[in-house]
Short mmCIF file of C-alpha atoms in Angstrom, two decimals:
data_model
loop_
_atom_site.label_atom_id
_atom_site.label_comp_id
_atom_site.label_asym_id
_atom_site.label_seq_id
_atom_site.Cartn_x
_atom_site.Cartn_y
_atom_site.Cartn_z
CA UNK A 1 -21.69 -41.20 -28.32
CA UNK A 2 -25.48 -41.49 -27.45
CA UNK A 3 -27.33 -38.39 -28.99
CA UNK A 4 -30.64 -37.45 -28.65
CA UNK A 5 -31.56 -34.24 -31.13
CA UNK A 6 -34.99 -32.86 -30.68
CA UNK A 7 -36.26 -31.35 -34.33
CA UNK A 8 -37.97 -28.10 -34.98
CA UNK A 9 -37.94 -26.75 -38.34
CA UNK A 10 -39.64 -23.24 -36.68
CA UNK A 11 -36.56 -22.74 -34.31
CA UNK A 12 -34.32 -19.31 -35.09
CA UNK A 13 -31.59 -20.08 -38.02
CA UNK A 14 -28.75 -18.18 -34.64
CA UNK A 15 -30.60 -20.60 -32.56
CA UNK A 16 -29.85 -23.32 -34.52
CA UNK A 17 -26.42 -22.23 -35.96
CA UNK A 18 -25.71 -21.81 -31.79
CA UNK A 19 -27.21 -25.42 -31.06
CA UNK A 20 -24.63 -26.72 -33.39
CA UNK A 21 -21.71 -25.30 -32.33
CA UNK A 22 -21.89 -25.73 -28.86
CA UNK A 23 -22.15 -29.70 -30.16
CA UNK A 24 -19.14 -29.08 -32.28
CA UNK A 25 -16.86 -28.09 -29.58
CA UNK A 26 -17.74 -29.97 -26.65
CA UNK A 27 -16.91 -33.21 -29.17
CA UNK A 28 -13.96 -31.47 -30.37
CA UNK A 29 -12.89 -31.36 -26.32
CA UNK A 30 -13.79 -34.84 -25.67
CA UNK A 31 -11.67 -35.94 -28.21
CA UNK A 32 -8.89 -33.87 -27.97
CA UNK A 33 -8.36 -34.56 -23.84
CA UNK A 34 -10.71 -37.71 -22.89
CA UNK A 35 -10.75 -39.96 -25.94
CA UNK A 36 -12.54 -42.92 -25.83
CA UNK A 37 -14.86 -41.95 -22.86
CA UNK A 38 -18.55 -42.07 -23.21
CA UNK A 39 -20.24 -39.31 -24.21
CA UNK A 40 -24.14 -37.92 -23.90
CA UNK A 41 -25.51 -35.07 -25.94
CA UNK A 42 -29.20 -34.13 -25.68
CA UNK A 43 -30.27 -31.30 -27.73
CA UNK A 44 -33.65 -30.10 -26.18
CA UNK A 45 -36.56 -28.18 -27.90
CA UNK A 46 -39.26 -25.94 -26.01
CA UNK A 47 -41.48 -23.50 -27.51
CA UNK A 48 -39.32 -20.69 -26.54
CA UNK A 49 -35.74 -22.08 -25.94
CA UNK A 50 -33.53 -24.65 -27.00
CA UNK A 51 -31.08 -26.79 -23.93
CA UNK A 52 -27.94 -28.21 -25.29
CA UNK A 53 -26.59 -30.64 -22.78
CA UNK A 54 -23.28 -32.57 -23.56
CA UNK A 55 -21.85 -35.03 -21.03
CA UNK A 56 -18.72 -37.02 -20.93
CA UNK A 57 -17.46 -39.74 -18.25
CA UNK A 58 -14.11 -39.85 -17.22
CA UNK A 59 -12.17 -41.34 -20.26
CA UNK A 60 -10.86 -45.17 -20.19
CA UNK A 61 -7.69 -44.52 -19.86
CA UNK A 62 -7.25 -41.34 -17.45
CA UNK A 63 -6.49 -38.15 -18.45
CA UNK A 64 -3.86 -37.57 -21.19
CA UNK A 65 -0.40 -36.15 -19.77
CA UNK A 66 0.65 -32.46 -20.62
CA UNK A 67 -1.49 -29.31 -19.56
CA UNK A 68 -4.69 -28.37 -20.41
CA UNK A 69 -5.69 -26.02 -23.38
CA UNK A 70 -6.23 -22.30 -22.87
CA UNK A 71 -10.34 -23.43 -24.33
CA UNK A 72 -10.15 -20.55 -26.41
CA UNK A 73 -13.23 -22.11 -28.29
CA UNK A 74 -15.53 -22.68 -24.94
CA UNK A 75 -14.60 -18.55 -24.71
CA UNK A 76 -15.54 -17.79 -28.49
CA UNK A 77 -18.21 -20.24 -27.73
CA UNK A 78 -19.73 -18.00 -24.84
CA UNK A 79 -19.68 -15.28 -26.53
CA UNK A 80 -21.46 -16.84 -29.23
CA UNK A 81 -24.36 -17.56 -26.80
CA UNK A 82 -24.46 -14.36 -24.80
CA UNK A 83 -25.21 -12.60 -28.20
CA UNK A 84 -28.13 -14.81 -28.35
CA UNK A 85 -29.05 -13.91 -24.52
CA UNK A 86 -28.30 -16.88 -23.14
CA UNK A 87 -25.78 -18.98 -21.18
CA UNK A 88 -23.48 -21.43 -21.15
CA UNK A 89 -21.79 -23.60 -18.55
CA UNK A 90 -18.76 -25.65 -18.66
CA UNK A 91 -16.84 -27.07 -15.91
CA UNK A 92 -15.57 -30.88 -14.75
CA UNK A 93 -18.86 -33.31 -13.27
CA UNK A 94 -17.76 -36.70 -11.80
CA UNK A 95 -14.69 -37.43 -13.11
CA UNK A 96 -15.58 -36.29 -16.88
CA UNK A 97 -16.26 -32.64 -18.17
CA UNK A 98 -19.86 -31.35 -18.83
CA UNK A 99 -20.71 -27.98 -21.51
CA UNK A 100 -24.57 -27.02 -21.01
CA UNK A 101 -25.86 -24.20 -23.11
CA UNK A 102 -29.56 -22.46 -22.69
CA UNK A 103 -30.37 -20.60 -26.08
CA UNK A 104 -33.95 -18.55 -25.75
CA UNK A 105 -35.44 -18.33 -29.32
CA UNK A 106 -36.28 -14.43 -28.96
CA UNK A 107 -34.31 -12.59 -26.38
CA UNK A 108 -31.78 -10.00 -26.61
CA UNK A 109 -28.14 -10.14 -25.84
CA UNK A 110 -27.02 -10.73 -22.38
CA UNK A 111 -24.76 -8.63 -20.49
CA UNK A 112 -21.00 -9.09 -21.43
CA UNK A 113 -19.09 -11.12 -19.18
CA UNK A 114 -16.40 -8.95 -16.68
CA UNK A 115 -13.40 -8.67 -18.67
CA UNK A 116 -11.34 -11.07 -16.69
CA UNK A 117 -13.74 -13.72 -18.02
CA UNK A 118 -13.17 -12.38 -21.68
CA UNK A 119 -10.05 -12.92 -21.78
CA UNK A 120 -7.76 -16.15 -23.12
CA UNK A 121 -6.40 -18.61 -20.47
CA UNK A 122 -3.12 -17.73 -21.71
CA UNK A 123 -3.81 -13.73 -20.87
CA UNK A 124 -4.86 -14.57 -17.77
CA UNK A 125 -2.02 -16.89 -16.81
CA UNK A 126 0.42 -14.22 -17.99
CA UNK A 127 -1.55 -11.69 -15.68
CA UNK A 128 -1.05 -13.98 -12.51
CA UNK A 129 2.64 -14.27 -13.35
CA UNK A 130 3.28 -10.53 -13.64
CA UNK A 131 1.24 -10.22 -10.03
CA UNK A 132 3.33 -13.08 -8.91
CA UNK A 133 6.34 -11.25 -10.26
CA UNK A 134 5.05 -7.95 -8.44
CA UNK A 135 4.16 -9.43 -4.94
CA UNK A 136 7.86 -11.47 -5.05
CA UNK A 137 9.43 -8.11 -5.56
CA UNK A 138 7.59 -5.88 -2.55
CA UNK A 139 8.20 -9.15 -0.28
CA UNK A 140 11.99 -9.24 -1.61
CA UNK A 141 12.57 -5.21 -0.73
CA UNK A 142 9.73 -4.64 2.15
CA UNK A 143 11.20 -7.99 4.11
CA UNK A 144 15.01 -7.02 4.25
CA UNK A 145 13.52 -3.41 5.13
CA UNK A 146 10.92 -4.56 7.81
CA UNK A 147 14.29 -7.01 9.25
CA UNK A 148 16.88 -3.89 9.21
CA UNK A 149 14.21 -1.55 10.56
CA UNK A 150 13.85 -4.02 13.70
CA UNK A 151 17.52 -4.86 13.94
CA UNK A 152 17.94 -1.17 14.10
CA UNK A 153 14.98 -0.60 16.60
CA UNK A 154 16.07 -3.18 19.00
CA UNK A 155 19.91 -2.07 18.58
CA UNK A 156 18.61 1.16 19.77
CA UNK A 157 16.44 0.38 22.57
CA UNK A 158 19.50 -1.33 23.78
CA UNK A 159 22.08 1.84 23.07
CA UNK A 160 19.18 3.73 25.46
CA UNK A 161 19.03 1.76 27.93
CA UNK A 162 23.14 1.36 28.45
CA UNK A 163 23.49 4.96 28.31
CA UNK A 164 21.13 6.13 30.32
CA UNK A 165 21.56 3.01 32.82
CA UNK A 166 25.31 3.77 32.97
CA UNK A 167 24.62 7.50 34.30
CA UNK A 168 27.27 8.19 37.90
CA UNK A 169 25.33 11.56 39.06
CA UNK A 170 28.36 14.36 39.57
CA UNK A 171 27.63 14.12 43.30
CA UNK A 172 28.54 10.72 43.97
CA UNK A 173 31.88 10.97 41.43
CA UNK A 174 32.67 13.79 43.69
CA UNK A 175 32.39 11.48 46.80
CA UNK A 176 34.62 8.88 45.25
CA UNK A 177 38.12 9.68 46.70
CA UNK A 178 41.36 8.04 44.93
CA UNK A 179 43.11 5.68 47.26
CA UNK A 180 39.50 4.39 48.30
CA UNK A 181 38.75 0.11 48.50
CA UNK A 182 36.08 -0.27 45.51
CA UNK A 183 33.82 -1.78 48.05
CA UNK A 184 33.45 1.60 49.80
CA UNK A 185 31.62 3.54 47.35
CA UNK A 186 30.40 0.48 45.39
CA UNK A 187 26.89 1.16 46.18
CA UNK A 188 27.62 4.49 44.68
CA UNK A 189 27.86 2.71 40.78
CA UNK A 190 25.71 2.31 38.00
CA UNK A 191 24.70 -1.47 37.75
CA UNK A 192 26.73 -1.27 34.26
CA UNK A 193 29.45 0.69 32.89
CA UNK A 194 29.09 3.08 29.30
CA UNK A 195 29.82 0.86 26.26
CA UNK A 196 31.04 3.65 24.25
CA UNK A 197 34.76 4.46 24.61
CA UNK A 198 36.62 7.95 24.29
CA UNK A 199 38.63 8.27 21.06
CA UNK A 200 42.67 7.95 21.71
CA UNK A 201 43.09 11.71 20.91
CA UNK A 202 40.58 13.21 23.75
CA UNK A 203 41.89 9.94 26.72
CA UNK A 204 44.73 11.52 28.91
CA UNK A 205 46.93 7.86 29.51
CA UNK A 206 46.14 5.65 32.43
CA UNK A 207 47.95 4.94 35.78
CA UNK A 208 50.21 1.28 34.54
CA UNK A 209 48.67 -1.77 35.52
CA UNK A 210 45.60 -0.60 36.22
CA UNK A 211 41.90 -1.41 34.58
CA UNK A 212 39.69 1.52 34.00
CA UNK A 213 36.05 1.35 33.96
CA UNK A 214 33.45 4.00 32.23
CA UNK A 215 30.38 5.88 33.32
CA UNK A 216 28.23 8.22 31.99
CA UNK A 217 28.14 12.18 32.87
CA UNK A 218 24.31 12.92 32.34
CA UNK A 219 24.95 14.05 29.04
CA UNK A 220 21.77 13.18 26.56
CA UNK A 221 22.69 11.05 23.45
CA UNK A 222 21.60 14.05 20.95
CA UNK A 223 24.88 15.71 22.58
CA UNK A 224 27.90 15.24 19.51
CA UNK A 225 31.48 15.53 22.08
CA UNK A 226 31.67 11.97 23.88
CA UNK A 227 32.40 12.88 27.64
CA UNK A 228 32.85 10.10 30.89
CA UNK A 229 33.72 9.43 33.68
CA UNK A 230 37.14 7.09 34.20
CA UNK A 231 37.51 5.04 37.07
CA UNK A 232 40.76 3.16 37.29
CA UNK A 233 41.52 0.42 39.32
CA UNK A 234 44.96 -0.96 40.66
CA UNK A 235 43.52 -4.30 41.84
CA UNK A 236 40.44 -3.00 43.95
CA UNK A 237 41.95 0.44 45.04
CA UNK A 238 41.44 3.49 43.18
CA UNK A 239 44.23 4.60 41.55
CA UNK A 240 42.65 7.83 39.46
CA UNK A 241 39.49 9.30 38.95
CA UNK A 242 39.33 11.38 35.43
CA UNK A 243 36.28 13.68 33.36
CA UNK A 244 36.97 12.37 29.49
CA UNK A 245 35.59 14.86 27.08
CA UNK A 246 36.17 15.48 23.52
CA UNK A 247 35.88 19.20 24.80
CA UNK A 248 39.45 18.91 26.31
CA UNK A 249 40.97 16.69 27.93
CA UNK A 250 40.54 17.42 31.86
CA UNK A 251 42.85 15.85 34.09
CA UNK A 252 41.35 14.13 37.25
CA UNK A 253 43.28 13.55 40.58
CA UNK A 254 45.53 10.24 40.55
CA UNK A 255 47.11 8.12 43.60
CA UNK A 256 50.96 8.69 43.35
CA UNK A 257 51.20 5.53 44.78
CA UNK A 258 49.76 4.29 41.65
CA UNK A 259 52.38 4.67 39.45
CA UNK A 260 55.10 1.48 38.81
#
């Protein structure tokens, strides 16, 4: 340690008091977490204020493992000072740690620090945990939320657009005439067929070997009763052409030909 201590017997008995503890416990850190490094403390005297200044390199041997203290004395410490109106700095310079401390000899007391600052390291590391803790839990329930919502979104964009894009207008199911090739009233189909299908109770049984496509009525999605129409093919010749409603069941005309 290389000291140089200015003397002043006429300097304030706080003042002085101050003076020495900021000494005490910037030596107290240097040899608690960089022993053996070389250390500067200048203790400065002007006619109205006293400097403390205490510097240590970056100690011999690195810095000791484990985590660093909560410097509940460097917080006591500031206090001390800002009673005294004046201020204190401590942070890491070139490797080593550096506490200056400005002590007027006849001022009143600063203004106290924001509260944040007030408080231990410890307080404050709890406080980042519980906002760690609070942030994990909005991201755990708003993402799933934000995920469903879309999933749900997109599955309905694509429930609109198959219902409404598998819409036969009544006129052109009326054209359609059983016994017909498919390729005479093709034109006359939506590009895609309903995805929906008529519960077992409200579907009147189709012609045998046949394959039955669906279409929509014009009905809007807010109505409740599922209704189509049923277009059933034996190979690519009509074989029946039915209304399925959960109204009633309304029987459409059928090929007797069909059947077997």
């Amino acid at each position: 340690i290389e000291s140089t201590v200015d003397d002043d017997p006429a300097r304030p008995p706080m003042v002085d008091r101050a003076a020495y503890r900021v000494v005490q416990e910037a030596l107290t850190n240097v040899a608690k977490h960089a022993p053996g490094a070389a250390t500067t403390v200048r203790v400065t005297r002007a006619e109205n204020r006293t400097d403390v200044l205490v510097t240590n390199a970056r100690p011999p041997a690195g810095p000791l493992p484990g985590g660093h203290s909560g410097r509940r004395g460097l917080i006591g410490l500031r206090e001390r000072v800002r009673l005294l109106g004046g201020t204190l700095l401590a942070e890491p310079k070139d490797g080593g740690f550096e506490v200056a401390a400005s002590l007027p000899h006849d001022a009143a007391p600063g203004e106290p620090p924001p509260a944040e600052d007030r408080r231990s390291e410890s307080a404050r590391q709890l406080e980042r945990a519980r906002r760690d803790v609070r942030v994990s839990l909005i991201q755990a329930i708003a993402v799933p939320a934000g995920l469903f919502g879309a999933v749900v979104a997109v599955s309905g964009i694509v429930f609109l657009v198959g219902w409404y894009g598998s819409e036969l207008p009544g006129a052109d199911y009326d054209r359609i005439r059983v016994g017909q090739h498919r390729a005479e009233f093709a034109s006359l189909l939506p590009d895609q067929q309903r995805l929906s299908r008529p519960g077992r109770d409200f579907e009147s049984p189709s012609p045998p070997r046949t394959r039955c496509e669906y279409y929509g009525t014009g009905r809007t999605v807010f109505t409740l009763n599922y209704t189509a129409y049923r277009l059933c093919f034996a190979g690519e010749k009509l074989a029946s052409k039915d209304l399925i409603t959960e109204d009633e069941v309304i029987r459409g005309q059928r090929d007797p030909g069909s059947a077997g």
